[in-house]
N, CA, C and O atoms as a printed pandas DataFrame, in Angstrom:
     atom_number atom_name residue_name chain_id  residue_number  x_coord  y_coord  z_coord
0              1         N          MET        A               1   -8.057   -4.160  -10.461
1              2        CA          MET        A               1   -8.647   -5.429  -10.163
2              3         C          MET        A               1  -10.051   -5.255   -9.556
3              4         O          MET        A               1  -10.960   -6.031   -9.852
4              5         N          ILE        A               2  -10.217   -4.242   -8.716
5              6        CA          ILE        A               2  -11.519   -4.002   -8.092
6              7         C          ILE        A               2  -12.558   -3.654   -9.158
7              8         O          ILE        A               2  -13.675   -4.172   -9.136
8              9         N          GLN        A               3  -12.188   -2.778  -10.086
9             10        CA          GLN        A               3  -13.134   -2.379  -11.127
10            11         C          GLN        A               3  -13.485   -3.568  -12.021
11            12         O          GLN        A               3  -14.638   -3.717  -12.424
12            13         N          LEU        A               4  -12.530   -4.390  -12.326
13            14        CA          LEU        A               4  -12.787   -5.565  -13.154
14            15         C          LEU        A               4  -13.765   -6.516  -12.468
15            16         O          LEU        A               4  -14.680   -7.033  -13.109
16            17         N          ARG        A               5  -13.577   -6.751  -11.162
17            18        CA          ARG        A               5  -14.504   -7.609  -10.422
18            19         C          ARG        A               5  -15.889   -6.981  -10.345
19            20         O          ARG        A               5  -16.896   -7.689  -10.368
20            21         N          ALA        A               6  -15.945   -5.648  -10.253
21            22        CA          ALA        A               6  -17.246   -4.967  -10.214
22            23         C          ALA        A               6  -17.985   -5.125  -11.542
23            24         O          ALA        A               6  -19.213   -5.221  -11.559
24            25         N          LEU        A               7  -17.263   -5.151  -12.631
25            26        CA          LEU        A               7  -17.892   -5.315  -13.943
26            27         C          LEU        A               7  -18.246   -6.771  -14.237
27            28         O          LEU        A               7  -19.191   -7.048  -14.977
28            29         N          ALA        A               8  -17.489   -7.696  -13.659
29            30        CA          ALA        A               8  -17.681   -9.113  -13.967
30            31         C          ALA        A               8  -18.758   -9.779  -13.123
31            32         O          ALA        A               8  -19.277  -10.831  -13.497
32            33         N          HIS        A               9  -19.103   -9.170  -11.975
33            34        CA          HIS        A               9  -20.042   -9.814  -11.055
34            35         C          HIS        A               9  -21.206   -8.896  -10.725
35            36         O          HIS        A               9  -21.085   -7.672  -10.777
36            37         N          ARG        A              10  -22.344   -9.509  -10.381
37            38        CA          ARG        A              10  -23.504   -8.741   -9.929
38            39         C          ARG        A              10  -23.303   -8.356   -8.467
39            40         O          ARG        A              10  -22.520   -8.988   -7.758
40            41         N          VAL        A              11  -24.001   -7.335   -8.021
41            42        CA          VAL        A              11  -23.869   -6.821   -6.658
42            43         C          VAL        A              11  -24.184   -7.889   -5.623
43            44         O          VAL        A              11  -23.597   -7.886   -4.541
44            45         N          ASP        A              12  -25.087   -8.791   -5.927
45            46        CA          ASP        A              12  -25.479   -9.812   -4.953
46            47         C          ASP        A              12  -24.579  -11.045   -4.949
47            48         O          ASP        A              12  -24.819  -11.972   -4.176
48            49         N          GLU        A              13  -23.553  -11.077   -5.790
49            50        CA          GLU        A              13  -22.629  -12.209   -5.825
50            51         C          GLU        A              13  -21.499  -11.996   -4.810
51            52         O          GLU        A              13  -21.078  -10.861   -4.588
52            53         N          PRO        A              14  -21.002  -13.083   -4.188
53            54        CA          PRO        A              14  -19.938  -12.944   -3.187
54            55         C          PRO        A              14  -18.627  -12.416   -3.756
55            56         O          PRO        A              14  -17.820  -11.862   -3.010
56            57         N          GLU        A              15  -18.392  -12.574   -5.061
57            58        CA          GLU        A              15  -17.156  -12.097   -5.677
58            59         C          GLU        A              15  -17.163  -10.590   -5.942
59            60         O          GLU        A              15  -16.124   -9.998   -6.236
60            61         N          TYR        A              16  -18.350   -9.973   -5.836
61            62        CA          TYR        A              16  -18.448   -8.526   -6.062
62            63         C          TYR        A              16  -17.608   -7.820   -5.002
63            64         O          TYR        A              16  -17.735   -8.142   -3.820
64            65         N          PRO        A              17  -16.753   -6.866   -5.383
65            66        CA          PRO        A              17  -15.842   -6.242   -4.417
66            67         C          PRO        A              17  -16.566   -5.390   -3.368
67            68         O          PRO        A              17  -17.381   -4.531   -3.703
68            69         N          ALA        A              18  -16.256   -5.643   -2.111
69            70        CA          ALA        A              18  -16.854   -4.869   -1.015
70            71         C          ALA        A              18  -16.367   -3.423   -1.035
71            72         O          ALA        A              18  -17.032   -2.540   -0.493
72            73         N          GLU        A              19  -15.207   -3.171   -1.657
73            74        CA          GLU        A              19  -14.651   -1.817   -1.715
74            75         C          GLU        A              19  -15.446   -0.896   -2.637
75            76         O          GLU        A              19  -15.338    0.326   -2.531
76            77         N          TRP        A              20  -16.236   -1.464   -3.535
77            78        CA          TRP        A              20  -17.004   -0.697   -4.517
78            79         C          TRP        A              20  -18.376   -0.422   -3.920
79            80         O          TRP        A              20  -19.176   -1.344   -3.759
80            81         N          SER        A              21  -18.656    0.825   -3.593
81            82        CA          SER        A              21  -19.931    1.138   -2.940
82            83         C          SER        A              21  -20.659    2.250   -3.689
83            84         O          SER        A              21  -20.085    2.933   -4.537
84            85         N          PHE        A              22  -21.902    2.406   -3.361
85            86        CA          PHE        A              22  -22.741    3.427   -3.982
86            87         C          PHE        A              22  -23.248    4.408   -2.927
87            88         O          PHE        A              22  -24.359    4.925   -3.050
88            89         N          THR        A              23  -22.449    4.670   -1.896
89            90        CA          THR        A              23  -22.859    5.533   -0.784
90            91         C          THR        A              23  -22.633    7.011   -1.073
91            92         O          THR        A              23  -23.008    7.856   -0.260
92            93         N          ASN        A              24  -22.040    7.338   -2.189
93            94        CA          ASN        A              24  -21.737    8.718   -2.561
94            95         C          ASN        A              24  -22.893    9.293   -3.383
95            96         O          ASN        A              24  -22.708    9.654   -4.545
96            97         N          GLY        A              25  -24.072    9.377   -2.789
97            98        CA          GLY        A              25  -25.228    9.911   -3.506
98            99         C          GLY        A              25  -25.673    9.027   -4.653
99           100         O          GLY        A              25  -26.274    9.514   -5.611
100          101         N          GLY        A              26  -25.385    7.725   -4.574
101          102        CA          GLY        A              26  -25.763    6.799   -5.626
102          103         C          GLY        A              26  -24.700    6.612   -6.694
103          104         O          GLY        A              26  -24.822    5.727   -7.541
104          105         N          ALA        A              27  -23.658    7.434   -6.665
105          106        CA          ALA        A              27  -22.572    7.296   -7.634
106          107         C          ALA        A              27  -21.586    6.231   -7.151
107          108         O          ALA        A              27  -21.280    6.180   -5.959
108          109         N          PRO        A              28  -21.082    5.379   -8.052
109          110        CA          PRO        A              28  -20.129    4.363   -7.615
110          111         C          PRO        A              28  -18.822    5.003   -7.158
111          112         O          PRO        A              28  -18.341    5.975   -7.740
112          113         N          GLN        A              29  -18.271    4.430   -6.106
113          114        CA          GLN        A              29  -16.992    4.941   -5.608
114          115         C          GLN        A              29  -16.230    3.785   -4.986
115          116         O          GLN        A              29  -16.820    2.894   -4.376
116          117         N          CYS        A              30  -14.927    3.807   -5.143
117          118        CA          CYS        A              30  -14.068    2.772   -4.584
118          119         C          CYS        A              30  -13.548    3.257   -3.232
119          120         O          CYS        A              30  -12.827    4.252   -3.161
120          121         N          THR        A              31  -13.913    2.559   -2.173
121          122        CA          THR        A              31  -13.480    2.976   -0.842
122          123         C          THR        A              31  -12.032    2.602   -0.567
123          124         O          THR        A              31  -11.476    3.037    0.442
124          125         N          ALA        A              32  -11.400    1.805   -1.437
125          126        CA          ALA        A              32   -9.994    1.449   -1.264
126          127         C          ALA        A              32   -9.077    2.538   -1.823
127          128         O          ALA        A              32   -7.879    2.530   -1.540
128          129         N          PHE        A              33   -9.614    3.476   -2.611
129          130        CA          PHE        A              33   -8.804    4.533   -3.213
130          131         C          PHE        A              33   -8.335    5.509   -2.151
131          132         O          PHE        A              33   -9.101    5.900   -1.271
132          133         N          THR        A              34   -7.083    5.896   -2.238
133          134        CA          THR        A              34   -6.517    6.887   -1.333
134          135         C          THR        A              34   -5.507    7.744   -2.079
135          136         O          THR        A              34   -4.893    7.282   -3.041
136          137         N          THR        A              35   -5.332    8.970   -1.654
137          138        CA          THR        A              35   -4.317    9.837   -2.244
138          139         C          THR        A              35   -3.052    9.844   -1.397
139          140         O          THR        A              35   -2.058   10.479   -1.748
140          141         N          GLU        A              36   -3.104    9.122   -0.264
141          142        CA          GLU        A              36   -1.935    9.023    0.607
142          143         C          GLU        A              36   -0.920    8.061   -0.010
143          144         O          GLU        A              36   -1.299    7.021   -0.548
144          145         N          PRO        A              37    0.367    8.406    0.065
145          146        CA          PRO        A              37    1.373    7.478   -0.476
146          147         C          PRO        A              37    1.389    6.182    0.332
147          148         O          PRO        A              37    1.279    6.201    1.558
148          149         N          GLN        A              38    1.523    5.094   -0.347
149          150        CA          GLN        A              38    1.524    3.798    0.311
150          151         C          GLN        A              38    2.955    3.281    0.407
151          152         O          GLN        A              38    3.752    3.474   -0.511
152          153         N          THR        A              39    3.270    2.643    1.487
153          154        CA          THR        A              39    4.573    2.008    1.627
154          155         C          THR        A              39    4.380    0.505    1.550
155          156         O          THR        A              39    3.367   -0.032    1.999
156          157         N          GLU        A              40    5.346   -0.152    0.985
157          158        CA          GLU        A              40    5.284   -1.600    0.876
158          159         C          GLU        A              40    5.484   -2.219    2.258
159          160         O          GLU        A              40    6.344   -1.772    3.017
160          161         N          PRO        A              41    4.710   -3.227    2.585
161          162        CA          PRO        A              41    4.923   -3.888    3.872
162          163         C          PRO        A              41    6.281   -4.576    3.885
163          164         O          PRO        A              41    6.723   -5.138    2.882
164          165         N          ARG        A              42    6.919   -4.521    5.019
165          166        CA          ARG        A              42    8.242   -5.114    5.159
166          167         C          ARG        A              42    8.171   -6.397    5.945
167          168         O          ARG        A              42    7.456   -6.474    6.944
168          169         N          CYS        A              43    8.885   -7.384    5.522
169          170        CA          CYS        A              43    8.964   -8.641    6.259
170          171         C          CYS        A              43    9.788   -8.395    7.519
171          172         O          CYS        A              43   10.930   -7.942    7.433
172          173         N          ARG        A              44    9.228   -8.684    8.672
173          174        CA          ARG        A              44    9.940   -8.410    9.924
174          175         C          ARG        A              44   11.102   -9.367   10.141
175          176         O          ARG        A              44   11.922   -9.146   11.032
176          177         N          ASP        A              45   11.187  -10.437    9.335
177          178        CA          ASP        A              45   12.278  -11.398    9.461
178          179         C          ASP        A              45   13.452  -11.078    8.532
179          180         O          ASP        A              45   14.475  -11.761    8.576
180          181         N          THR        A              46   13.314  -10.047    7.693
181          182        CA          THR        A              46   14.379   -9.674    6.761
182          183         C          THR        A              46   15.213   -8.556    7.370
183          184         O          THR        A              46   14.678   -7.560    7.858
184          185         N          ILE        A              47   16.528   -8.733    7.334
185          186        CA          ILE        A              47   17.406   -7.706    7.900
186          187         C          ILE        A              47   17.442   -6.492    6.985
187          188         O          ILE        A              47   17.183   -6.605    5.787
188          189         N          ASP        A              48   17.760   -5.343    7.540
189          190        CA          ASP        A              48   17.902   -4.126    6.746
190          191         C          ASP        A              48   19.288   -4.140    6.120
191          192         O          ASP        A              48   20.289   -4.085    6.834
192          193         N          MET        A              49   19.359   -4.213    4.800
193          194        CA          MET        A              49   20.643   -4.330    4.113
194          195         C          MET        A              49   21.447   -3.044    4.139
195          196         O          MET        A              49   22.664   -3.088    3.960
196          197         N          PHE        A              50   20.815   -1.906    4.354
197          198        CA          PHE        A              50   21.523   -0.637    4.225
198          199         C          PHE        A              50   21.707    0.103    5.537
199          200         O          PHE        A              50   22.374    1.137    5.571
200          201         N          GLU        A              51   21.133   -0.400    6.612
201          202        CA          GLU        A              51   21.274    0.263    7.902
202          203         C          GLU        A              51   22.728    0.312    8.339
203          204         O          GLU        A              51   23.163    1.315    8.906
204          205         N          TRP        A              52   23.480   -0.731    8.094
205          206        CA          TRP        A              52   24.874   -0.767    8.496
206          207         C          TRP        A              52   25.719    0.226    7.706
207          208         O          TRP        A              52   26.741    0.685    8.216
208          209         N          ILE        A              53   25.334    0.573    6.487
209          210        CA          ILE        A              53   26.077    1.544    5.688
210          211         C          ILE        A              53   25.982    2.922    6.362
211          212         O          ILE        A              53   26.977    3.642    6.437
212          213         N          ALA        A              54   24.816    3.281    6.841
213          214        CA          ALA        A              54   24.640    4.551    7.537
214          215         C          ALA        A              54   25.480    4.581    8.801
215          216         O          ALA        A              54   26.044    5.621    9.142
216          217         N          ASP        A              55   25.573    3.458    9.501
217          218        CA          ASP        A              55   26.388    3.382   10.708
218          219         C          ASP        A              55   27.869    3.525   10.398
219          220         O          ASP        A              55   28.601    4.108   11.198
220          221         N          GLN        A              56   28.340    3.008    9.253
221          222        CA          GLN        A              56   29.746    3.056    8.857
222          223         C          GLN        A              56   30.204    4.461    8.491
223          224         O          GLN        A              56   31.382    4.790    8.634
224          225         N          SER        A              57   29.275    5.292    8.017
225          226        CA          SER        A              57   29.658    6.640    7.545
226          227         C          SER        A              57   29.869    7.623    8.701
227          228         O          SER        A              57   30.391    8.714    8.472
228          229         N          ASN        A              58   29.488    7.279    9.914
229          230        CA          ASN        A              58   29.664    8.185   11.062
230          231         C          ASN        A              58   31.027    8.116   11.646
231          232         O          ASN        A              58   31.321    8.818   12.613
């Protein structure tokens, strides 16, 4: 999605992605890219469906 917005908009337009920068010696680079594994955010109001199973096995 970031690359698509970078291609669809000019740098001076507000829709141009802030994550796309040219600070790497003038070469484009996405600052949102990471090699670290990402975990999905969890809703703090949702109970853990499997925590009780671990408790039952002890």
